[in-house]
CSV table of C-alpha atoms and ligand atoms in Angstrom, one decimal:
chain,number,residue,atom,x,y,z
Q,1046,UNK,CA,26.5,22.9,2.7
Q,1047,UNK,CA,25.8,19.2,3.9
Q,1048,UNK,CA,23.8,17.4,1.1
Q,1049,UNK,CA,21.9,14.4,2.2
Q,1050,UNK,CA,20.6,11.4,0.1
Q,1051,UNK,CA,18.1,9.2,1.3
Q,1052,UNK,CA,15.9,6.4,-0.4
Q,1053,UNK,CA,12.7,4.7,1.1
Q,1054,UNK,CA,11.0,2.0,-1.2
Q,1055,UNK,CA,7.8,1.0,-2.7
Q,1056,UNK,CA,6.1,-2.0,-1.4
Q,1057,UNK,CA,4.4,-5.5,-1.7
Q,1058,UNK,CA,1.5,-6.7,0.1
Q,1059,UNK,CA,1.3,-10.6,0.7
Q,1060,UNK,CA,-2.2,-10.8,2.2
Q,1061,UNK,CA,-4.2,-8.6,4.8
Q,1062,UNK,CA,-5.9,-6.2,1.6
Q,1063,UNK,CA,-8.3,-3.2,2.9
Q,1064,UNK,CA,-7.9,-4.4,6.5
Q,1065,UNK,CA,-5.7,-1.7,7.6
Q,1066,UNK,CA,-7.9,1.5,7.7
Q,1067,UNK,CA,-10.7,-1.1,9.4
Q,1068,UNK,CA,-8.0,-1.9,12.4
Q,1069,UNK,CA,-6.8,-5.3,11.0
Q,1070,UNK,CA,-3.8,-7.3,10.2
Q,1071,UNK,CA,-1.4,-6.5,7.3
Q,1072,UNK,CA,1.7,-8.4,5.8
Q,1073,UNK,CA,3.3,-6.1,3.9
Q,1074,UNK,CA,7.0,-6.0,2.7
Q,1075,UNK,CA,9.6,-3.1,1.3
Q,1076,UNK,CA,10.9,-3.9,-2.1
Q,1077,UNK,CA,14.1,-3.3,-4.6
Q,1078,UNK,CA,12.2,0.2,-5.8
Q,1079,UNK,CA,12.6,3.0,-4.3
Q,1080,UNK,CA,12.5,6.8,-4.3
Q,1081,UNK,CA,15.4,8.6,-3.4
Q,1082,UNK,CA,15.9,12.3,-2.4
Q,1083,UNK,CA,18.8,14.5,-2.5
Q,1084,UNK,CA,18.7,17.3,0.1
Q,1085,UNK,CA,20.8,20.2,1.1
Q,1086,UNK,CA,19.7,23.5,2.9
Q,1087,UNK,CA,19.6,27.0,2.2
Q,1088,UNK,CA,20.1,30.1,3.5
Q,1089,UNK,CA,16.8,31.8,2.6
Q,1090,UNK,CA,13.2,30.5,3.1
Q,1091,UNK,CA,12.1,29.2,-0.1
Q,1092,UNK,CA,12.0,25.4,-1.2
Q,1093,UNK,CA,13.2,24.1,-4.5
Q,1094,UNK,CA,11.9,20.9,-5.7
Q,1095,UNK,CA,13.4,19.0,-8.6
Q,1096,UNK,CA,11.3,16.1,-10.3
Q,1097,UNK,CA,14.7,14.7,-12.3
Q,1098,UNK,CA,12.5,11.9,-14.3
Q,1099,UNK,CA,9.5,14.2,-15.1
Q,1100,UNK,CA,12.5,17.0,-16.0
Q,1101,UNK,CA,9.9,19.8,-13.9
Q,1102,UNK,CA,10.6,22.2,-11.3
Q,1103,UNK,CA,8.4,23.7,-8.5
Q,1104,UNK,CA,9.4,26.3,-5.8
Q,1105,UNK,CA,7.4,27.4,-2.6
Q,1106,UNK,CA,8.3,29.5,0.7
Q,1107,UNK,CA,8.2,28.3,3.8
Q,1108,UNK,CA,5.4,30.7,4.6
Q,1109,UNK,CA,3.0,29.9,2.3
Q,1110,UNK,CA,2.6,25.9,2.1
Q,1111,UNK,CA,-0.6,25.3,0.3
Q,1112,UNK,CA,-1.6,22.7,-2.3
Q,1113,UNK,CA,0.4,23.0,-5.7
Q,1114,UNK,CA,-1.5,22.1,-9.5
Q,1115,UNK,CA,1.5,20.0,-9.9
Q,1116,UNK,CA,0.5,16.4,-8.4
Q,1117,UNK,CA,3.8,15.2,-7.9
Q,1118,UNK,CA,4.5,18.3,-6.1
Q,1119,UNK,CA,2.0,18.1,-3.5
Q,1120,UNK,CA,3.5,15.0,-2.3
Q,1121,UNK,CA,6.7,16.8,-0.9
Q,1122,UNK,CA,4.1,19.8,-0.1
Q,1123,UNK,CA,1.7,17.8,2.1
Q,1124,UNK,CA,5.1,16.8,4.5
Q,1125,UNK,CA,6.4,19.9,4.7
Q,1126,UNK,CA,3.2,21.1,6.1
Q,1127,UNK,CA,3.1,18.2,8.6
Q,1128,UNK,CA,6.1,19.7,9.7
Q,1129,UNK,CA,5.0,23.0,9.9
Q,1130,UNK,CA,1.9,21.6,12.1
Q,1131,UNK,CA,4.6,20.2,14.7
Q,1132,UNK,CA,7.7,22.1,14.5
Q,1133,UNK,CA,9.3,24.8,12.7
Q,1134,UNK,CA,11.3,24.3,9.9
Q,1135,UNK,CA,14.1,26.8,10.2
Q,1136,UNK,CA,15.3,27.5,6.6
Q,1137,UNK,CA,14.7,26.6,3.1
Q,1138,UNK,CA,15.8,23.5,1.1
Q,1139,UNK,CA,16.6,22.7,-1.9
Q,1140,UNK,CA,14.7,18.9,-2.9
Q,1141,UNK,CA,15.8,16.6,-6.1
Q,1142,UNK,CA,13.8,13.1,-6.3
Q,1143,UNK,CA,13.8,10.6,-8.4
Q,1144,UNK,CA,12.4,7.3,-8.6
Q,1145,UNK,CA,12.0,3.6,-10.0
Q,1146,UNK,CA,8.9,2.6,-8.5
Q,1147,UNK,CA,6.5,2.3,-11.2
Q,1148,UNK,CA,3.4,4.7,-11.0
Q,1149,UNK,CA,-0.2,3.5,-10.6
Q,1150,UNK,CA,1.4,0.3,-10.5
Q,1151,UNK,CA,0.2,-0.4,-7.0
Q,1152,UNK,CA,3.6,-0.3,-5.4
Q,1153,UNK,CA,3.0,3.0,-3.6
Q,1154,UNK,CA,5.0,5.1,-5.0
Q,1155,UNK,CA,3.4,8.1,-3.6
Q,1156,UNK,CA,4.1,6.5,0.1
Q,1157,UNK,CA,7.9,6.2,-1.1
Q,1158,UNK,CA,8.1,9.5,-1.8
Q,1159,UNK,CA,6.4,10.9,1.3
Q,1160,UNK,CA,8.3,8.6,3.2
Q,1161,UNK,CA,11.7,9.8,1.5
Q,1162,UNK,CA,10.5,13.2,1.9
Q,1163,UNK,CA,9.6,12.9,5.8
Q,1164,UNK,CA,13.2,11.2,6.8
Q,1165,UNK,CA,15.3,13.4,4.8
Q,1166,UNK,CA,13.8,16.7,6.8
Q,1167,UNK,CA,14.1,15.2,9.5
Q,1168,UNK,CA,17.8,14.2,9.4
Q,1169,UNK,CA,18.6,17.3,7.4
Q,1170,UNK,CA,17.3,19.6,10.1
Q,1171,UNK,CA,18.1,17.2,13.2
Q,1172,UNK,CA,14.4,17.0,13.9
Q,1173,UNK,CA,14.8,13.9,16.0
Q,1174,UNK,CA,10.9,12.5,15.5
Q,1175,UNK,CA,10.9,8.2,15.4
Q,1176,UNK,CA,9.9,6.0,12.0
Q,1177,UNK,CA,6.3,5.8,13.6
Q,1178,UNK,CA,6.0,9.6,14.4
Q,1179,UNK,CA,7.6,10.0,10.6
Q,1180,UNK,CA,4.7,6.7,9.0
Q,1181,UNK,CA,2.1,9.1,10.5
Q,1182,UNK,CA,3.2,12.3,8.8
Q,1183,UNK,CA,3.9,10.7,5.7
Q,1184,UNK,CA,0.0,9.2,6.0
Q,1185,UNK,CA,-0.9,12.8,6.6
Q,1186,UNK,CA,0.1,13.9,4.1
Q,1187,UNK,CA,-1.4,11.5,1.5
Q,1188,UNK,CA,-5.0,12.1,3.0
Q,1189,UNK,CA,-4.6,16.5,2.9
Q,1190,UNK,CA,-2.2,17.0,-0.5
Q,1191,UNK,CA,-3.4,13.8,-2.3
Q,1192,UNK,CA,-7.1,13.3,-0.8
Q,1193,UNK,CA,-6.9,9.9,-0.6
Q,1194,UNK,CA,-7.8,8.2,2.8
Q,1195,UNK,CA,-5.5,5.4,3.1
Q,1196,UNK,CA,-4.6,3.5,5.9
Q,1197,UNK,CA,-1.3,2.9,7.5
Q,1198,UNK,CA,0.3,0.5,5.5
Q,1199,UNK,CA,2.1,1.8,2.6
Q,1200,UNK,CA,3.7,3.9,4.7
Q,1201,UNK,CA,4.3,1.7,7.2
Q,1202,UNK,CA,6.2,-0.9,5.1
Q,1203,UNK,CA,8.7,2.3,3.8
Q,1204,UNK,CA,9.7,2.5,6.7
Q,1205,UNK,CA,10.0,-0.4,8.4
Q,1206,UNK,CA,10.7,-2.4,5.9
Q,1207,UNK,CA,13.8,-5.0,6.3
Q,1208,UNK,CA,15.6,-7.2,3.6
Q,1209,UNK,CA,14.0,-11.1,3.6
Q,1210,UNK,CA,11.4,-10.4,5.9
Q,1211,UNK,CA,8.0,-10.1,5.9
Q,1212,UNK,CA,6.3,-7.7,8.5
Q,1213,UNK,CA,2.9,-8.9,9.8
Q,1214,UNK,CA,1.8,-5.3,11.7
Q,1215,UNK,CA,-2.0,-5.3,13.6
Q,1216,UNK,CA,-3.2,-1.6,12.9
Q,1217,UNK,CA,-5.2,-1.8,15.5
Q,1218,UNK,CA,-2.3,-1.8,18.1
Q,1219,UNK,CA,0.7,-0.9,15.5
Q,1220,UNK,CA,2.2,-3.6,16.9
Q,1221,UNK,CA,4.5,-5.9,14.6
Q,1222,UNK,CA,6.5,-8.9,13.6
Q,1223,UNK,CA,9.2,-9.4,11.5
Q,1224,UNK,CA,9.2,-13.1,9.5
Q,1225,UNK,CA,11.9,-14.4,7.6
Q,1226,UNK,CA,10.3,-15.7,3.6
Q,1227,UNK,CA,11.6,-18.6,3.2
Q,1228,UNK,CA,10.4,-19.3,-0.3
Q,1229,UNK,CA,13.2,-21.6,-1.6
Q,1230,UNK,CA,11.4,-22.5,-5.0
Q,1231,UNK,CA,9.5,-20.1,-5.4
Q,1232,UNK,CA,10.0,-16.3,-6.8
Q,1233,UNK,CA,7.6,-13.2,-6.1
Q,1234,UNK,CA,6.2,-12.1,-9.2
Q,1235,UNK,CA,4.6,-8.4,-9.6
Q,1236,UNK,CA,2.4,-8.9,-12.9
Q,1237,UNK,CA,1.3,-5.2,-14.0
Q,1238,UNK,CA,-1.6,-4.5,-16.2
Q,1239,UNK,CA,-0.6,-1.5,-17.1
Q,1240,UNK,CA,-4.0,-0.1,-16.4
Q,1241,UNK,CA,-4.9,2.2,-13.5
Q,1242,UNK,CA,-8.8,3.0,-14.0
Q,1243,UNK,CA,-9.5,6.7,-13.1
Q,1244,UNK,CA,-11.9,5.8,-10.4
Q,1245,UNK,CA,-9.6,4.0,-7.9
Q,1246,UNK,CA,-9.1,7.2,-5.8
Q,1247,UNK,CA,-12.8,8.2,-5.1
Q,1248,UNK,CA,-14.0,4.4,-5.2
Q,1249,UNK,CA,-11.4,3.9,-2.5
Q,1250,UNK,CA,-12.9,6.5,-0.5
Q,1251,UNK,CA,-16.3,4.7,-0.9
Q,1252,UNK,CA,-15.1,2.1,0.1
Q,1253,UNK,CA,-13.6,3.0,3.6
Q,1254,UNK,CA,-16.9,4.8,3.9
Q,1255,UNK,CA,-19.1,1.9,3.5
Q,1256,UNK,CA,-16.9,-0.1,6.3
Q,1257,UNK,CA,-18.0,2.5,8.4
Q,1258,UNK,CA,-21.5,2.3,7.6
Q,1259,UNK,CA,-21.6,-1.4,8.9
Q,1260,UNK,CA,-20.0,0.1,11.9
Q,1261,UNK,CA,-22.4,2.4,12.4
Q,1262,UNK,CA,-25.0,0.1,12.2
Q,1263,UNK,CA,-23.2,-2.7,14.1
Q,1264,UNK,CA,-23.1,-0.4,17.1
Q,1265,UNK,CA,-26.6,0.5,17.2
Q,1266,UNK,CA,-26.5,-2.9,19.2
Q,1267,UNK,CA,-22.5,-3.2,20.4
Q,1268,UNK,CA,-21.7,0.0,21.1
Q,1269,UNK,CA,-18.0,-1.2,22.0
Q,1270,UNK,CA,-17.8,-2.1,18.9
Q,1271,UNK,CA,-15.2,0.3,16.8
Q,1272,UNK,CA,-14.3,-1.3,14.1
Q,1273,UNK,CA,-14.4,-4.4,11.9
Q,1274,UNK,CA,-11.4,-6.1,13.4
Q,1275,UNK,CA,-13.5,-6.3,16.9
Q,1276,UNK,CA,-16.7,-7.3,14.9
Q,1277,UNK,CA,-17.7,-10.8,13.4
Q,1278,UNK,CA,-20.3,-12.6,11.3
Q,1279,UNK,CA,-22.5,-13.1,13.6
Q,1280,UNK,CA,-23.0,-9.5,14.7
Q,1281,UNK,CA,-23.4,-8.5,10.5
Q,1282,UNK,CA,-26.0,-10.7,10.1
Q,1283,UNK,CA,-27.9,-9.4,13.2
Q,1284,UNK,CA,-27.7,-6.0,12.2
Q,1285,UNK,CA,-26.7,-5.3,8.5
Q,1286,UNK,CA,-30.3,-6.2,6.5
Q,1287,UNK,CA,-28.3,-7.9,3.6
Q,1288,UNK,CA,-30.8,-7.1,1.0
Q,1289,UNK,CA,-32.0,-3.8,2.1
Q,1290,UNK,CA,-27.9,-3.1,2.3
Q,1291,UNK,CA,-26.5,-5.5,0.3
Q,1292,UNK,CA,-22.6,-3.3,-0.7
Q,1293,UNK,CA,-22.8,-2.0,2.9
Q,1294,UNK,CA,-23.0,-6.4,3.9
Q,1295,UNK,CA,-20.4,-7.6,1.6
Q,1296,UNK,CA,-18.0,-5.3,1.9
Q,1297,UNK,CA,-17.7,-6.0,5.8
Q,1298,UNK,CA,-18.2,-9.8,5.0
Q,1299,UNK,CA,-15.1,-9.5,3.2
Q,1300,UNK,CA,-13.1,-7.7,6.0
Q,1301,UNK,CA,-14.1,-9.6,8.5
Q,1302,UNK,CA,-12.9,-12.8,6.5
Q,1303,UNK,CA,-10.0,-10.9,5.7
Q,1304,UNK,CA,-8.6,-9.9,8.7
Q,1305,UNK,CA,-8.8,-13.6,10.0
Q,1306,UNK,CA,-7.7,-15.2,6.7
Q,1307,UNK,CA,-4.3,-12.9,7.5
Q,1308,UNK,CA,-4.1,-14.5,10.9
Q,1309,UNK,CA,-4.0,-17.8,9.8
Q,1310,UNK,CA,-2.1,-17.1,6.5
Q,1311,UNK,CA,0.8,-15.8,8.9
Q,1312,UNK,CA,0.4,-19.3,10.6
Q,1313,UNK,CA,0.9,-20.8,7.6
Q,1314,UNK,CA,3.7,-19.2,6.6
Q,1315,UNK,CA,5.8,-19.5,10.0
Q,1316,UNK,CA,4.9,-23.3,9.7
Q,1317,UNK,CA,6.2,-23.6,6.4
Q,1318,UNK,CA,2.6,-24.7,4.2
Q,1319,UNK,CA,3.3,-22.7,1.5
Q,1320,UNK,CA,0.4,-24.1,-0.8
Q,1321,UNK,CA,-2.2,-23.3,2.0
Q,1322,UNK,CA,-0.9,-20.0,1.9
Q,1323,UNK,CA,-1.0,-19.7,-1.8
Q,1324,UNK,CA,-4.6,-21.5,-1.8
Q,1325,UNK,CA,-5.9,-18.4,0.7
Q,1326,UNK,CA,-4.2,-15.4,-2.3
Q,1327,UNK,CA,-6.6,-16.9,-4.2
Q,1328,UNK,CA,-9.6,-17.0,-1.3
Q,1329,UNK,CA,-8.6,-13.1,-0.6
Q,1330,UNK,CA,-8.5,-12.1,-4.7
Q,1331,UNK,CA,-12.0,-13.8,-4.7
Q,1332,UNK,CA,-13.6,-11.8,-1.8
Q,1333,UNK,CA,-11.8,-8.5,-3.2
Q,1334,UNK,CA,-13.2,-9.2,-7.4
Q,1335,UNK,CA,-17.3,-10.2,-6.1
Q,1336,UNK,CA,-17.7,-9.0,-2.2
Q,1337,UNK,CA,-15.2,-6.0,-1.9
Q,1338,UNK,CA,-15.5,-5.1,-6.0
Q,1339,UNK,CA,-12.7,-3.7,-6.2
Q,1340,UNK,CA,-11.1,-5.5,-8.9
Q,1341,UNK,CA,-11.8,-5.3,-12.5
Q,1342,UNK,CA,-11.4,-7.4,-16.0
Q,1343,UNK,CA,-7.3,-7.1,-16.1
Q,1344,UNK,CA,-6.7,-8.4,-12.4
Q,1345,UNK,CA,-9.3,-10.8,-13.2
Q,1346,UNK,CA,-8.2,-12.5,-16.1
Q,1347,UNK,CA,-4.3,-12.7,-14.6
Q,1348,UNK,CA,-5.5,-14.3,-11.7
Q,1349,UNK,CA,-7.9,-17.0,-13.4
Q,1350,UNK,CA,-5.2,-17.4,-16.1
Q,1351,UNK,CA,-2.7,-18.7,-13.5
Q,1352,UNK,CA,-5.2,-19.7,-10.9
Q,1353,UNK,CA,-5.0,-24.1,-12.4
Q,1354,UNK,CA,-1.3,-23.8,-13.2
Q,1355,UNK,CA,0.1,-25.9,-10.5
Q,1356,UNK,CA,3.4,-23.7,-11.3
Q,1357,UNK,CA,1.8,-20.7,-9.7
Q,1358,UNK,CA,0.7,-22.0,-5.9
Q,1359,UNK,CA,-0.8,-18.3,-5.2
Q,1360,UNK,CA,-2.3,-15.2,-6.8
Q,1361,UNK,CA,-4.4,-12.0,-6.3
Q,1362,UNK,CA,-4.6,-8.8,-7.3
Q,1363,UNK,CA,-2.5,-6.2,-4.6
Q,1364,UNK,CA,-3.3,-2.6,-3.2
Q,1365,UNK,CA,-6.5,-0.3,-3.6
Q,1366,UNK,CA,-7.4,-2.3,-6.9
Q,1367,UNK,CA,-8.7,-1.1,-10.0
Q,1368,UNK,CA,-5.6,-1.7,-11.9
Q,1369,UNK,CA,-1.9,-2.0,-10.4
Q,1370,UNK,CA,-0.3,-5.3,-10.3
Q,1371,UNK,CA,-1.0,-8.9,-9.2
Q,1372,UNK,CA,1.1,-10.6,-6.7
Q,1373,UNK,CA,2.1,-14.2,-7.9
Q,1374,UNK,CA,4.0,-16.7,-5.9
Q,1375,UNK,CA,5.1,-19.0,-9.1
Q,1376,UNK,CA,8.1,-21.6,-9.0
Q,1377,UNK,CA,11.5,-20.7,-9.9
Q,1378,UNK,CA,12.4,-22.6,-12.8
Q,1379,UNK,CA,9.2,-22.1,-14.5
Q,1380,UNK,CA,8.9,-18.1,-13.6
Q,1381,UNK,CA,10.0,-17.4,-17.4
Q,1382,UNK,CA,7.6,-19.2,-19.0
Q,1383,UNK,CA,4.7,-18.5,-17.2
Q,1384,UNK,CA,5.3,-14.7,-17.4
Q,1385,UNK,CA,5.7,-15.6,-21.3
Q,1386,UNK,CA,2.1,-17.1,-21.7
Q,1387,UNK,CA,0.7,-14.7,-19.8
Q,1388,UNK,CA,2.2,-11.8,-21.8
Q,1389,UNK,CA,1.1,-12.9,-25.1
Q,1390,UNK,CA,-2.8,-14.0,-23.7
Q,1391,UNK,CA,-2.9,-10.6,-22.3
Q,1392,UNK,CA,-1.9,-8.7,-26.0
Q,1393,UNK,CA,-4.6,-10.9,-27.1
Q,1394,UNK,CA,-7.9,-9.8,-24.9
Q,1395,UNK,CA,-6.9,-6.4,-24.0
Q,1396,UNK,CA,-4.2,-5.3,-26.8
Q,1397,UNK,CA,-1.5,-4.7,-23.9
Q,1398,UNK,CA,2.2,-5.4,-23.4
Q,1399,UNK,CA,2.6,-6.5,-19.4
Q,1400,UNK,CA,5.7,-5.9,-17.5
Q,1401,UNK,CA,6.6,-7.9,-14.9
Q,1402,UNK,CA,8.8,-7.5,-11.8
Q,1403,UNK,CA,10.8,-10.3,-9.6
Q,1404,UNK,CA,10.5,-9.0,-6.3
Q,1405,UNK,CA,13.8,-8.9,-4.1
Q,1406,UNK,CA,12.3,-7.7,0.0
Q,1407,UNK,CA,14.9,-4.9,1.1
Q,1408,UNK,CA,15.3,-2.6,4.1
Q,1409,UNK,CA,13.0,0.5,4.5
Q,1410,UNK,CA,13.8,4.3,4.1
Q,1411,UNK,CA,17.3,5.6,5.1
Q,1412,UNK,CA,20.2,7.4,4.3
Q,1413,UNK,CA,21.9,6.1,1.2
Z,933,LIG,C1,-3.8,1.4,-0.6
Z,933,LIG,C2,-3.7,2.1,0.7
Z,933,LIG,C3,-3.4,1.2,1.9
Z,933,LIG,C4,-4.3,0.0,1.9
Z,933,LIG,C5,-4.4,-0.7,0.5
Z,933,LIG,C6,-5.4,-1.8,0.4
Z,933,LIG,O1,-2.5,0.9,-1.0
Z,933,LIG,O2,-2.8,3.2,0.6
Z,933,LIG,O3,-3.5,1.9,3.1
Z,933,LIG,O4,-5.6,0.3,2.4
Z,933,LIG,O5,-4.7,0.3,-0.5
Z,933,LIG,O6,-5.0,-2.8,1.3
């Protein structure tokens, strides 16, 4: 029988950081990493799933698609039951994945795989649903097999992901543009702590919750008011009591400024002012480490280590926080050394070895 291989990637994030799930602006990218899955069908009704770097196996029927104790399972579980919700999935499958995007890293690697996992059924049984119908099912699936409530980004960015281009997408509309990065001197640098603090899921959570909050409160006066991307400062400070509710207040004073710092940073970048770009990474990491707190002392230190080093013209920490990478826009020639001083000031304070990752921006999922 036919066997089909497909990849869809991890992802960076340039600026636009808990904006999505609050309707915002986003200016994500698809990178080198990806997961890939290797499908062919069968001629019974059970599915056989493969993890080829974790050496594990899982198997399910058709019929019975419920959550699995295996985490990495539940991944490809929570699209096949999107499926189920909107179709029927006529046979079987046997599933092998594999992948080089870097766990907890920040990099969404659980999007890659969904996003793997959501085209290759739907080539492999001729399903015919678009990228966007595929992004939402792969979101799906993250928020009923993983639990957590993320926005649309991650997913996103899999798919639409193309090479040397940035996408700036409004998730309020889902509509989106494509811009060419034209760094010249500069690389993208992924620095990784290493570190992913077991609270990032729930606080996450807590997070999208208290955005809502201020919404709630905000529309006891604007009732037209649905989200923060429609909302500004002045309406906060009307109706958020900022000591009575002080997380509830800065968290929305950071997505507000968020969501127009993104604006104007994609202004910046299609006008070719890289440093004021770079100078509003730093703006964004400061509003996510004291009004957003979602940071902790790893991101923290990488970013003031770099932050006077006129090498480095941008940094911040990237994704849901609490560990994960920081994204670094550092020149070229001096990429080495930069990563080297950082390495060994890091083994110092925390007793860790950092990776580090160049980022090359490639297309999104497909078949391979
Ligand atoms: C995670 C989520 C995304 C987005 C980012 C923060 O990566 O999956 O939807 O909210 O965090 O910007």
């Amino acid at each position: 029988m036919q066997q089909l291989t497909v990849k869809a990637p991890g992802r960076i994030n340039l600026i636009g950081e808990h904006t999505d799930y609050n309707e915002g602006f986003v200016m994500p990218a698809a990178i080198q990493k990806a997961a890939t899955v290797m499908i062919e069908q069968r001629i019974d009704r059970s599915i056989h799933l493969f993890a080829e770097d974790l050496q594990d196996t899982y198997t399910f029927n058709l019929d019975t698609v419920t959550k699995s104790s295996k985490d990495w399972a539940n991944y490809i579980i929570g699209v096949v039951a999107q499926f189920q919700k909107v179709t029927q999935i006529p046979n079987g499958f046997t599933l092998r994945l594999k992948s080089d995007v870097p766990i907890g890293a920040g990099l969404s690697s659980s999007a890659a795989i969904e996003c793997a996992v959501a085209f290759a059924i739907n080539e492999l049984f001729a399903f015919g649903f678009n990228r966007m119908q595929l992004t939402k099912m792969a979101q799906k699936a993250e928020h009923e097999y993983a639990g957590v409530l993320c926005g649309i980004m991650d997913q996103f960015a899999s798919m639409y992901g193309k090479k040397d281009q940035v996408i700036l997408l409004d998730c309020k509309t889902m509509e989106y543009q494509y811009y060419p990065l034209q760094l010249e001197h500069y690389n993208i640098v992924l620095i990784d702590t290493q570190i992913k603090h077991a609270l990032a899921n729930s606080e996450y959570n807590t997070r999208r919750q208290e955005c809502e909050q201020g919404i709630n409160f905000i529309q006891q006066q604007y009732p037209s008011i649905n989200s923060l991307r429609d909302a500004n400062m002045d309406m906060l400070n009307e109706m958020v009591d900022q000591k009575k509710y002080p997380k509830v207040y800065n968290r929305c004073k950071y997505v507000i400024e968020e969501i127009e710092r993104t604006q104007a940073a994609a202004l910046d970048l299609k006008e070719g002012r890289l440093e004021a770009f770079g100078q509003k990474m730093f703006a964004t990491h400061e509003g996510l480490s004291n009004l957003f707190e979602v940071s902790c002392p790893e991101l923290d230190f990488l970013v003031n280590e770099v932050k006077d080093n006129s090498n480095v013209i941008g940094a911040r920490m990237m994704g849901g926080g609490f560990g994960g990478c920081t994204i670094n826009l550092i020149k070229k020639e001096a990429t080495a050394s930069v990563v080297r001083k950082l390495v060994a000031s890091y083994q110092d304070i925390f007793q860790k070895s950092l990776q580090h990752y160049i980022v090359a921006i490639s297309d999104g999922a497909g078949l391979f």
